[in-house]
């Protein structure tokens, strides 16, 4: 094996040197691309040679195979795996394991390749990372140049177990937290071409230490951490949020937790066990509702009266004003809009009043949903399944929070790894077999009459 790899390395060096002698170095970008391709191909050949050697040594090791009950059923069975070096084609023997009554490729297990796996773990992790931001097809094009199909990216997503982002920092002391809760509305797949819309609500919670002003019209959230739930379970979602706050912050010295939302019941249920929690109506949603009523009766000073009643905590005044509005000559749809607003306002009176009366910074619930979820899941005419939507929203949030998807997130077949055999095989057949004297050989002499040397001399003179 060593001689074969040395031969491959020598041929690679000769190809690169030949490019330099032929003057290709004068176009450094083109030469870098060509050399990179040469190195990738040579590396793939070296990998095949190592695998071939391992397979042959295993085939010769009859005594150990007999102890383990391994009988060769088929020699040189082909296998393909897409890796960082491109598509790697190799062969290995197929065995019958008498002790466990099954057929298996022992070498696949030693190499950490699962049954039926066609894409290596590192490439799979890159595909899913890209898919959190772009379509499956675009992800396949970016990572593999189209060698992997969009369906294969989809299948990798189904297999993955989305990790939870771990907080390693020490507990932090802050005066208050601002938590933004809202949901995205995502179009779902409709079986058998059902008519009408089918949407899934995807709740999102973002924990921050508030906002800071970056420009006249732009604020930035401080230390944002996003949360979704793979099964869209809001109780589990809030448990995750509470666990994060407890681990990340000094709860005893935390004076206030403001939860900004649109009045949805799942948001009101959030962080009920924390005494510091105060729910605040998101300004965008409230003023949108108030504006709809003001537009119906622009001469009645709806905005001034309603905001005045809220500031003074005067339910009676607000109720009388709503009743007066309903006495106006209105069409049924306008009356319905006013009644809906009244119900919305009185159901969320305390939350709205805090927004109006207390000096609480403005919220950005819509902006968080837009940035974290809508950009990928609801702006384009896509149709999602529950499983894919749950997996990918969780993966996207994990990446947004600074996490890195690795090959460890993919569920692998739990077939026995033959670890004892693998360790002994590598010790006896792989370690200590290489002679690094190749790097001590005499350096090649440059051809002084080559095109490259002429070009260098011309540049120097």
Short mmCIF file of C-alpha atoms in Angstrom, two decimals:
data_model
loop_
_atom_site.label_atom_id
_atom_site.label_comp_id
_atom_site.label_asym_id
_atom_site.label_seq_id
_atom_site.Cartn_x
_atom_site.Cartn_y
_atom_site.Cartn_z
CA UNK A 1 0.00 0.00 0.00
CA UNK A 2 2.80 2.40 0.93
CA UNK A 3 4.45 2.06 -2.49
CA UNK A 4 1.14 2.66 -4.23
CA UNK A 5 0.46 5.83 -2.24
CA UNK A 6 4.03 6.99 -2.81
CA UNK A 7 3.55 6.44 -6.54
CA UNK A 8 0.31 8.45 -6.51
CA UNK A 9 1.98 11.28 -4.56
CA UNK A 10 4.92 11.29 -6.97
CA UNK A 11 2.61 11.44 -10.00
CA UNK A 12 0.70 14.32 -8.38
CA UNK A 13 3.92 16.24 -7.75
CA UNK A 14 5.01 15.65 -11.35
CA UNK A 15 1.68 16.93 -12.71
CA UNK A 16 1.89 20.08 -10.62
CA UNK A 17 5.51 20.64 -11.58
CA UNK A 18 4.67 20.10 -15.24
CA UNK A 19 2.02 22.83 -15.01
CA UNK A 20 4.58 25.23 -13.53
CA UNK A 21 7.17 24.41 -16.21
CA UNK A 22 4.61 24.97 -18.96
CA UNK A 23 4.06 28.55 -17.79
CA UNK A 24 0.61 28.03 -16.25
CA UNK A 25 1.83 29.84 -13.14
CA UNK A 26 1.43 33.13 -15.05
CA UNK A 27 -2.33 32.69 -14.56
CA UNK A 28 -2.29 31.93 -10.86
CA UNK A 29 -6.08 31.60 -10.50
CA UNK A 30 -6.39 29.05 -13.32
CA UNK A 31 -3.42 27.10 -12.02
CA UNK A 32 -4.79 27.08 -8.45
CA UNK A 33 -8.09 25.64 -9.72
CA UNK A 34 -6.27 23.00 -11.79
CA UNK A 35 -3.94 22.02 -8.95
CA UNK A 36 -6.87 21.84 -6.54
CA UNK A 37 -8.64 19.44 -8.91
CA UNK A 38 -5.43 17.38 -9.31
CA UNK A 39 -5.03 17.12 -5.54
CA UNK A 40 -8.66 16.12 -5.03
CA UNK A 41 -8.43 13.36 -7.64
CA UNK A 42 -5.12 12.11 -6.26
CA UNK A 43 -6.51 12.13 -2.71
CA UNK A 44 -9.51 10.09 -3.83
CA UNK A 45 -7.17 7.57 -5.46
CA UNK A 46 -5.17 7.34 -2.22
CA UNK A 47 -8.39 6.71 -0.29
CA UNK A 48 -9.33 3.92 -2.67
CA UNK A 49 -5.86 2.40 -2.26
CA UNK A 50 -6.11 2.48 1.55
CA UNK A 51 -9.57 0.88 1.46
CA UNK A 52 -8.38 -1.74 -1.05
CA UNK A 53 -5.43 -2.58 1.22
CA UNK A 54 -7.66 -2.84 4.30
CA UNK A 55 -10.06 -5.12 2.43
CA UNK A 56 -7.26 -7.43 1.25
CA UNK A 57 -5.66 -7.63 4.69
CA UNK A 58 -9.03 -8.50 6.20
CA UNK A 59 -9.52 -11.17 3.55
CA UNK A 60 -6.13 -12.70 4.45
CA UNK A 61 -6.84 -12.65 8.18
CA UNK A 62 -8.56 -16.04 8.16
CA UNK A 63 -7.86 -16.94 11.79
CA UNK A 64 -9.58 -13.88 13.22
CA UNK A 65 -12.49 -14.18 10.80
CA UNK A 66 -12.94 -17.78 11.87
CA UNK A 67 -13.00 -16.74 15.55
CA UNK A 68 -15.68 -14.15 14.78
CA UNK A 69 -17.71 -16.47 12.56
CA UNK A 70 -17.28 -14.34 9.43
CA UNK A 71 -17.56 -16.14 6.08
CA UNK A 72 -16.93 -14.38 2.75
CA UNK A 73 -20.09 -14.43 0.63
CA UNK A 74 -19.08 -12.01 -2.12
CA UNK A 75 -15.74 -10.46 -2.99
CA UNK A 76 -15.21 -6.89 -4.19
CA UNK A 77 -18.80 -5.74 -3.90
CA UNK A 78 -18.93 -2.11 -5.19
CA UNK A 79 -19.93 0.84 -3.01
CA UNK A 80 -20.29 4.58 -3.59
CA UNK A 81 -20.07 7.37 -1.03
CA UNK A 82 -20.14 11.10 -1.73
CA UNK A 83 -17.39 12.73 0.35
CA UNK A 84 -15.41 15.97 0.52
CA UNK A 85 -13.34 14.50 -2.32
CA UNK A 86 -16.40 13.96 -4.52
CA UNK A 87 -17.98 10.61 -5.33
CA UNK A 88 -15.72 7.88 -3.96
CA UNK A 89 -16.09 4.50 -5.69
CA UNK A 90 -14.53 1.51 -3.95
CA UNK A 91 -15.00 -2.22 -3.44
CA UNK A 92 -15.05 -4.40 -0.33
CA UNK A 93 -15.97 -7.94 0.62
CA UNK A 94 -19.40 -8.98 1.87
CA UNK A 95 -19.62 -11.45 4.77
CA UNK A 96 -22.06 -13.73 6.49
CA UNK A 97 -21.85 -13.36 10.27
CA UNK A 98 -22.72 -16.81 11.66
CA UNK A 99 -22.80 -15.62 15.29
CA UNK A 100 -25.43 -12.99 14.62
CA UNK A 101 -27.09 -14.68 11.62
CA UNK A 102 -26.83 -11.72 9.27
CA UNK A 103 -25.00 -10.49 6.20
CA UNK A 104 -22.73 -7.50 6.61
CA UNK A 105 -19.78 -5.57 5.26
CA UNK A 106 -17.32 -5.49 8.14
CA UNK A 107 -15.18 -2.89 6.40
CA UNK A 108 -18.17 -0.52 6.13
CA UNK A 109 -18.58 -0.77 9.89
CA UNK A 110 -14.90 -0.15 10.52
CA UNK A 111 -15.05 2.91 8.25
CA UNK A 112 -18.16 4.20 10.01
CA UNK A 113 -20.42 3.90 6.96
CA UNK A 114 -24.06 2.99 7.60
CA UNK A 115 -25.97 0.53 5.47
CA UNK A 116 -27.46 2.15 2.35
CA UNK A 117 -25.68 5.44 3.15
CA UNK A 118 -24.64 7.24 -0.02
CA UNK A 119 -23.61 10.63 1.37
CA UNK A 120 -20.81 11.07 3.90
CA UNK A 121 -21.62 12.69 7.23
CA UNK A 122 -19.61 15.86 6.67
CA UNK A 123 -21.26 16.51 3.31
CA UNK A 124 -24.67 15.68 4.79
CA UNK A 125 -24.13 18.28 7.53
CA UNK A 126 -23.22 20.91 4.94
CA UNK A 127 -26.28 20.05 2.84
CA UNK A 128 -28.64 20.52 5.80
CA UNK A 129 -26.88 23.71 6.91
CA UNK A 130 -27.44 25.19 3.44
CA UNK A 131 -31.02 23.87 3.36
CA UNK A 132 -31.87 25.94 6.43
CA UNK A 133 -31.43 28.99 4.21
CA UNK A 134 -32.20 27.84 0.64
CA UNK A 135 -34.23 25.13 -1.10
CA UNK A 136 -33.19 21.47 -1.10
CA UNK A 137 -32.26 21.68 -4.77
CA UNK A 138 -30.18 24.84 -4.32
CA UNK A 139 -28.43 23.26 -1.34
CA UNK A 140 -27.49 20.21 -3.45
CA UNK A 141 -26.14 22.49 -6.21
CA UNK A 142 -24.07 24.61 -3.80
CA UNK A 143 -22.49 21.70 -1.91
CA UNK A 144 -22.21 18.93 -4.49
CA UNK A 145 -22.62 20.64 -7.85
CA UNK A 146 -25.86 18.75 -8.43
CA UNK A 147 -24.37 15.29 -7.80
CA UNK A 148 -26.93 14.82 -5.01
CA UNK A 149 -30.67 15.16 -5.64
CA UNK A 150 -33.11 17.35 -3.74
CA UNK A 151 -34.88 14.18 -2.61
CA UNK A 152 -31.66 12.97 -0.98
CA UNK A 153 -31.40 16.26 0.92
CA UNK A 154 -34.99 15.76 2.05
CA UNK A 155 -34.19 12.23 3.23
CA UNK A 156 -31.17 13.47 5.20
CA UNK A 157 -33.42 15.99 6.94
CA UNK A 158 -35.82 13.22 7.98
CA UNK A 159 -32.92 11.19 9.40
CA UNK A 160 -31.35 13.95 11.44
CA UNK A 161 -31.81 14.57 15.14
CA UNK A 162 -31.67 18.32 15.65
CA UNK A 163 -29.33 19.12 18.55
CA UNK A 164 -30.19 21.55 21.32
CA UNK A 165 -28.02 24.61 21.64
CA UNK A 166 -26.03 24.41 24.87
CA UNK A 167 -25.18 27.45 26.96
CA UNK A 168 -21.59 27.23 28.18
CA UNK A 169 -21.25 30.75 29.60
CA UNK A 170 -21.45 31.52 33.30
CA UNK A 171 -24.70 32.82 34.77
CA UNK A 172 -25.16 36.49 33.83
CA UNK A 173 -26.69 39.26 35.94
CA UNK A 174 -29.07 41.64 34.14
CA UNK A 175 -31.83 43.93 35.33
CA UNK A 176 -34.50 42.85 32.86
CA UNK A 177 -35.20 40.61 29.87
CA UNK A 178 -37.43 41.23 26.88
CA UNK A 179 -39.00 38.17 25.28
CA UNK A 180 -40.74 38.38 21.91
CA UNK A 181 -43.33 35.72 21.08
CA UNK A 182 -45.23 35.37 17.82
CA UNK A 183 -45.95 32.78 15.15
CA UNK A 184 -45.46 32.20 11.45
CA UNK A 185 -48.26 30.80 9.28
CA UNK A 186 -46.85 28.21 6.92
CA UNK A 187 -48.62 26.57 3.97
CA UNK A 188 -48.80 22.79 4.29
CA UNK A 189 -49.04 20.01 1.76
CA UNK A 190 -52.60 18.97 0.91
CA UNK A 191 -53.11 15.24 0.27
CA UNK A 192 -55.07 14.18 -2.81
CA UNK A 193 -55.09 17.76 -4.11
CA UNK A 194 -57.58 18.97 -1.49
CA UNK A 195 -59.08 22.39 -2.17
CA UNK A 196 -58.52 25.41 0.05
CA UNK A 197 -55.67 26.49 2.26
CA UNK A 198 -54.03 24.36 4.90
CA UNK A 199 -51.74 26.24 7.27
CA UNK A 200 -49.60 25.33 10.23
CA UNK A 201 -48.86 27.83 13.00
CA UNK A 202 -45.18 27.74 13.98
CA UNK A 203 -44.64 29.50 17.35
CA UNK A 204 -41.36 31.37 17.85
CA UNK A 205 -39.95 32.81 21.09
CA UNK A 206 -36.90 35.08 21.16
CA UNK A 207 -35.17 35.85 24.48
CA UNK A 208 -33.15 39.10 24.52
CA UNK A 209 -31.63 41.58 26.93
CA UNK A 210 -33.50 44.38 25.18
CA UNK A 211 -32.62 46.52 22.18
CA UNK A 212 -30.03 49.16 21.33
CA UNK A 213 -30.35 51.90 18.73
CA UNK A 214 -28.10 51.41 15.70
CA UNK A 215 -29.49 54.14 13.47
CA UNK A 216 -32.43 56.52 13.21
CA UNK A 217 -34.79 53.77 12.02
CA UNK A 218 -33.08 50.61 13.16
CA UNK A 219 -32.68 48.89 16.53
CA UNK A 220 -30.68 45.76 17.30
CA UNK A 221 -31.64 43.08 19.82
CA UNK A 222 -29.04 42.31 22.48
CA UNK A 223 -27.95 38.67 22.92
CA UNK A 224 -30.96 37.15 21.08
CA UNK A 225 -31.66 33.44 21.53
CA UNK A 226 -34.46 31.89 19.45
CA UNK A 227 -36.68 28.92 20.33
CA UNK A 228 -39.10 26.73 18.39
CA UNK A 229 -40.44 23.26 19.09
CA UNK A 230 -40.06 20.47 16.56
CA UNK A 231 -43.59 19.21 17.34
CA UNK A 232 -45.04 22.76 17.65
CA UNK A 233 -45.85 22.06 21.33
CA UNK A 234 -46.06 25.46 23.05
CA UNK A 235 -45.85 24.01 26.57
CA UNK A 236 -42.58 22.28 25.74
CA UNK A 237 -41.45 25.45 23.98
CA UNK A 238 -41.93 27.56 27.11
CA UNK A 239 -40.20 24.89 29.23
CA UNK A 240 -37.15 25.23 26.98
CA UNK A 241 -37.27 29.02 27.32
CA UNK A 242 -37.57 28.83 31.10
CA UNK A 243 -34.71 26.34 31.30
CA UNK A 244 -32.50 28.63 29.21
CA UNK A 245 -33.28 31.70 31.36
CA UNK A 246 -32.58 29.73 34.54
CA UNK A 247 -29.21 28.55 33.21
CA UNK A 248 -28.09 31.71 31.44
CA UNK A 249 -29.19 34.41 33.93
CA UNK A 250 -29.13 35.10 37.66
CA UNK A 251 -32.85 34.71 38.38
CA UNK A 252 -32.65 36.10 41.92
CA UNK A 253 -31.36 39.47 40.69
CA UNK A 254 -33.55 39.62 37.60
CA UNK A 255 -36.03 42.43 38.32
CA UNK A 256 -38.43 42.09 35.37
CA UNK A 257 -39.19 39.82 32.42
CA UNK A 258 -41.30 41.48 29.76
CA UNK A 259 -43.08 39.09 27.40
CA UNK A 260 -44.15 40.90 24.22
CA UNK A 261 -46.96 39.31 22.21
CA UNK A 262 -50.18 39.80 20.28
CA UNK A 263 -52.50 38.53 23.01
CA UNK A 264 -52.60 34.89 21.90
CA UNK A 265 -53.43 32.47 24.70
CA UNK A 266 -50.29 30.39 24.20
CA UNK A 267 -48.23 33.55 24.74
CA UNK A 268 -50.17 34.52 27.88
CA UNK A 269 -49.42 31.07 29.28
CA UNK A 270 -45.69 31.65 28.97
CA UNK A 271 -43.42 31.83 32.02
CA UNK A 272 -46.33 31.77 34.47
CA UNK A 273 -44.08 30.32 37.19
CA UNK A 274 -41.67 33.27 37.16
CA UNK A 275 -42.87 36.08 39.44
CA UNK A 276 -40.96 38.72 37.46
CA UNK A 277 -43.03 38.11 34.31
CA UNK A 278 -45.12 40.94 32.87
CA UNK A 279 -46.98 40.50 29.60
CA UNK A 280 -46.91 43.44 27.17
CA UNK A 281 -49.04 43.93 24.09
CA UNK A 282 -46.96 44.17 20.96
CA UNK A 283 -47.41 47.69 19.57
CA UNK A 284 -47.63 46.59 15.94
CA UNK A 285 -50.68 44.39 16.51
CA UNK A 286 -52.56 46.79 18.80
CA UNK A 287 -52.10 49.90 16.66
CA UNK A 288 -53.03 47.93 13.57
CA UNK A 289 -56.39 47.09 15.18
CA UNK A 290 -56.86 50.65 16.47
CA UNK A 291 -56.09 52.10 13.04
CA UNK A 292 -58.79 49.93 11.43
CA UNK A 293 -61.45 51.47 13.71
CA UNK A 294 -60.08 55.00 13.30
CA UNK A 295 -60.34 54.68 9.52
CA UNK A 296 -64.06 53.82 9.78
CA UNK A 297 -64.88 56.99 11.77
CA UNK A 298 -62.04 59.48 11.16
CA UNK A 299 -63.93 62.42 12.71
CA UNK A 300 -64.52 60.76 16.11
CA UNK A 301 -60.92 61.02 17.38
CA UNK A 302 -60.92 57.30 18.09
CA UNK A 303 -57.17 57.09 18.70
CA UNK A 304 -57.10 59.99 21.20
CA UNK A 305 -60.07 58.77 23.22
CA UNK A 306 -59.01 55.12 23.40
CA UNK A 307 -55.41 55.93 24.33
CA UNK A 308 -56.62 58.40 26.98
CA UNK A 309 -58.88 55.76 28.54
CA UNK A 310 -56.02 53.26 28.59
CA UNK A 311 -53.59 55.71 30.20
CA UNK A 312 -56.09 56.45 32.99
CA UNK A 313 -57.14 52.79 33.27
CA UNK A 314 -60.76 53.88 32.67
CA UNK A 315 -62.73 50.82 31.47
CA UNK A 316 -66.05 52.61 31.75
CA UNK A 317 -65.00 55.49 29.50
CA UNK A 318 -63.70 53.12 26.84
CA UNK A 319 -66.89 51.04 26.99
CA UNK A 320 -69.16 54.12 26.67
CA UNK A 321 -67.14 55.36 23.72
CA UNK A 322 -67.43 52.02 21.92
CA UNK A 323 -71.20 52.04 22.48
CA UNK A 324 -71.40 55.57 21.02
CA UNK A 325 -69.47 54.45 17.96
CA UNK A 326 -71.91 51.60 17.36
CA UNK A 327 -74.79 54.14 17.23
CA UNK A 328 -73.27 55.72 14.13
CA UNK A 329 -74.78 54.85 10.73
CA UNK A 330 -72.53 51.91 9.86
CA UNK A 331 -72.72 48.91 7.60
CA UNK A 332 -72.64 45.48 9.22
CA UNK A 333 -68.99 44.83 8.35
CA UNK A 334 -67.92 48.10 10.01
CA UNK A 335 -69.91 47.28 13.15
CA UNK A 336 -68.27 43.86 13.20
CA UNK A 337 -64.81 45.46 13.00
CA UNK A 338 -65.58 47.76 15.95
CA UNK A 339 -66.99 44.89 18.03
CA UNK A 340 -63.95 42.74 17.28
CA UNK A 341 -61.67 45.58 18.35
CA UNK A 342 -63.63 46.10 21.58
CA UNK A 343 -63.40 42.40 22.46
CA UNK A 344 -59.68 42.38 21.63
CA UNK A 345 -59.00 45.49 23.73
CA UNK A 346 -60.93 44.39 26.84
CA UNK A 347 -59.50 40.84 26.74
CA UNK A 348 -55.99 42.28 26.69
CA UNK A 349 -56.59 45.47 28.67
CA UNK A 350 -53.73 45.07 31.15
CA UNK A 351 -51.21 44.10 28.48
CA UNK A 352 -52.21 47.02 26.23
CA UNK A 353 -52.19 49.48 29.13
CA UNK A 354 -48.65 48.49 30.05
CA UNK A 355 -47.61 49.21 26.48
CA UNK A 356 -49.26 52.65 26.63
CA UNK A 357 -48.63 53.73 30.23
CA UNK A 358 -45.29 52.17 31.19
CA UNK A 359 -41.98 53.16 29.67
CA UNK A 360 -41.34 49.83 27.94
CA UNK A 361 -39.18 49.81 24.79
CA UNK A 362 -40.99 49.00 21.56
CA UNK A 363 -41.22 45.38 20.57
CA UNK A 364 -40.09 43.59 17.41
CA UNK A 365 -42.09 40.37 17.35
CA UNK A 366 -42.94 40.66 13.65
CA UNK A 367 -39.33 41.38 12.76
CA UNK A 368 -38.13 38.28 14.63
CA UNK A 369 -40.62 36.02 12.85
CA UNK A 370 -39.77 37.58 9.50
CA UNK A 371 -36.02 37.15 9.97
CA UNK A 372 -35.99 33.72 11.62
CA UNK A 373 -38.90 31.89 9.96
CA UNK A 374 -40.76 33.69 7.17
CA UNK A 375 -37.71 34.22 4.94
CA UNK A 376 -37.43 30.45 4.50
CA UNK A 377 -40.85 28.97 5.19
CA UNK A 378 -43.80 31.18 4.26
CA UNK A 379 -42.85 33.84 1.71
CA UNK A 380 -42.59 31.54 -1.28
CA UNK A 381 -45.46 29.29 -2.49
CA UNK A 382 -44.12 26.15 -0.77
CA UNK A 383 -45.96 23.21 0.76
CA UNK A 384 -44.47 21.55 3.83
CA UNK A 385 -45.06 18.31 5.72
CA UNK A 386 -45.22 18.39 9.52
CA UNK A 387 -42.05 16.32 9.88
CA UNK A 388 -39.92 18.40 7.48
CA UNK A 389 -41.25 21.69 8.81
CA UNK A 390 -40.53 20.68 12.41
CA UNK A 391 -37.03 19.43 11.62
CA UNK A 392 -36.01 22.34 9.41
CA UNK A 393 -37.38 25.13 11.62
CA UNK A 394 -35.47 23.60 14.54
CA UNK A 395 -32.31 23.26 12.45
CA UNK A 396 -32.59 26.85 11.17
CA UNK A 397 -33.05 28.20 14.71
CA UNK A 398 -30.08 26.11 15.89
CA UNK A 399 -27.90 27.68 13.18
CA UNK A 400 -29.27 31.20 13.84
CA UNK A 401 -28.32 30.75 17.50
CA UNK A 402 -24.72 30.08 16.49
CA UNK A 403 -24.82 26.28 16.48
CA UNK A 404 -22.94 24.18 13.93
CA UNK A 405 -24.56 21.11 12.37
CA UNK A 406 -22.15 18.16 12.32
CA UNK A 407 -22.31 14.59 11.05
CA UNK A 408 -23.26 13.42 14.56
CA UNK A 409 -26.86 14.62 14.09
CA UNK A 410 -27.75 11.86 11.62
CA UNK A 411 -29.30 8.68 12.94
CA UNK A 412 -27.21 5.71 11.93
CA UNK A 413 -28.02 2.03 11.87
CA UNK A 414 -26.95 0.54 15.18
CA UNK A 415 -25.28 -2.48 13.61
CA UNK A 416 -22.36 -3.77 15.67
CA UNK A 417 -19.13 -1.96 14.79
CA UNK A 418 -16.74 -4.88 15.35
CA UNK A 419 -14.65 -2.43 17.37
CA UNK A 420 -12.27 -5.00 18.85
CA UNK A 421 -11.46 -6.33 15.40
CA UNK A 422 -11.12 -2.81 14.02
CA UNK A 423 -8.69 -1.70 16.73
CA UNK A 424 -6.49 -4.77 16.32
CA UNK A 425 -6.61 -4.58 12.53
CA UNK A 426 -5.50 -0.94 12.46
CA UNK A 427 -2.77 -1.58 15.01
CA UNK A 428 -1.32 -4.49 13.06
CA UNK A 429 -1.85 -3.32 9.48
CA UNK A 430 -1.93 0.46 9.38
CA UNK A 431 0.17 2.08 12.12
CA UNK A 432 3.90 2.46 11.78
CA UNK A 433 3.99 1.32 8.16
CA UNK A 434 4.83 4.62 6.50
CA UNK A 435 8.36 5.78 5.71
CA UNK A 436 8.44 9.58 5.81
CA UNK A 437 11.86 9.62 4.15
CA UNK A 438 10.10 10.81 1.02
CA UNK A 439 10.20 14.32 2.45
CA UNK A 440 13.98 14.16 2.86
CA UNK A 441 14.70 13.46 -0.81
CA UNK A 442 16.78 15.90 -2.82
CA UNK A 443 14.73 18.79 -4.13
CA UNK A 444 14.10 18.88 -7.90
CA UNK A 445 16.28 21.17 -9.98
CA UNK A 446 14.43 23.85 -11.88
CA UNK A 447 14.73 23.75 -15.65
CA UNK A 448 16.43 27.10 -16.37
CA UNK A 449 15.26 27.03 -19.98
CA UNK A 450 11.59 26.51 -19.15
CA UNK A 451 8.91 29.02 -20.00
CA UNK A 452 8.36 29.72 -16.31
CA UNK A 453 12.04 30.58 -15.72
CA UNK A 454 12.08 32.90 -18.74
CA UNK A 455 8.94 34.64 -17.42
CA UNK A 456 10.49 35.06 -13.96
CA UNK A 457 13.72 36.48 -15.38
CA UNK A 458 11.78 38.93 -17.54
CA UNK A 459 9.81 40.12 -14.51
CA UNK A 460 12.96 40.55 -12.44
CA UNK A 461 14.71 42.55 -15.16
#
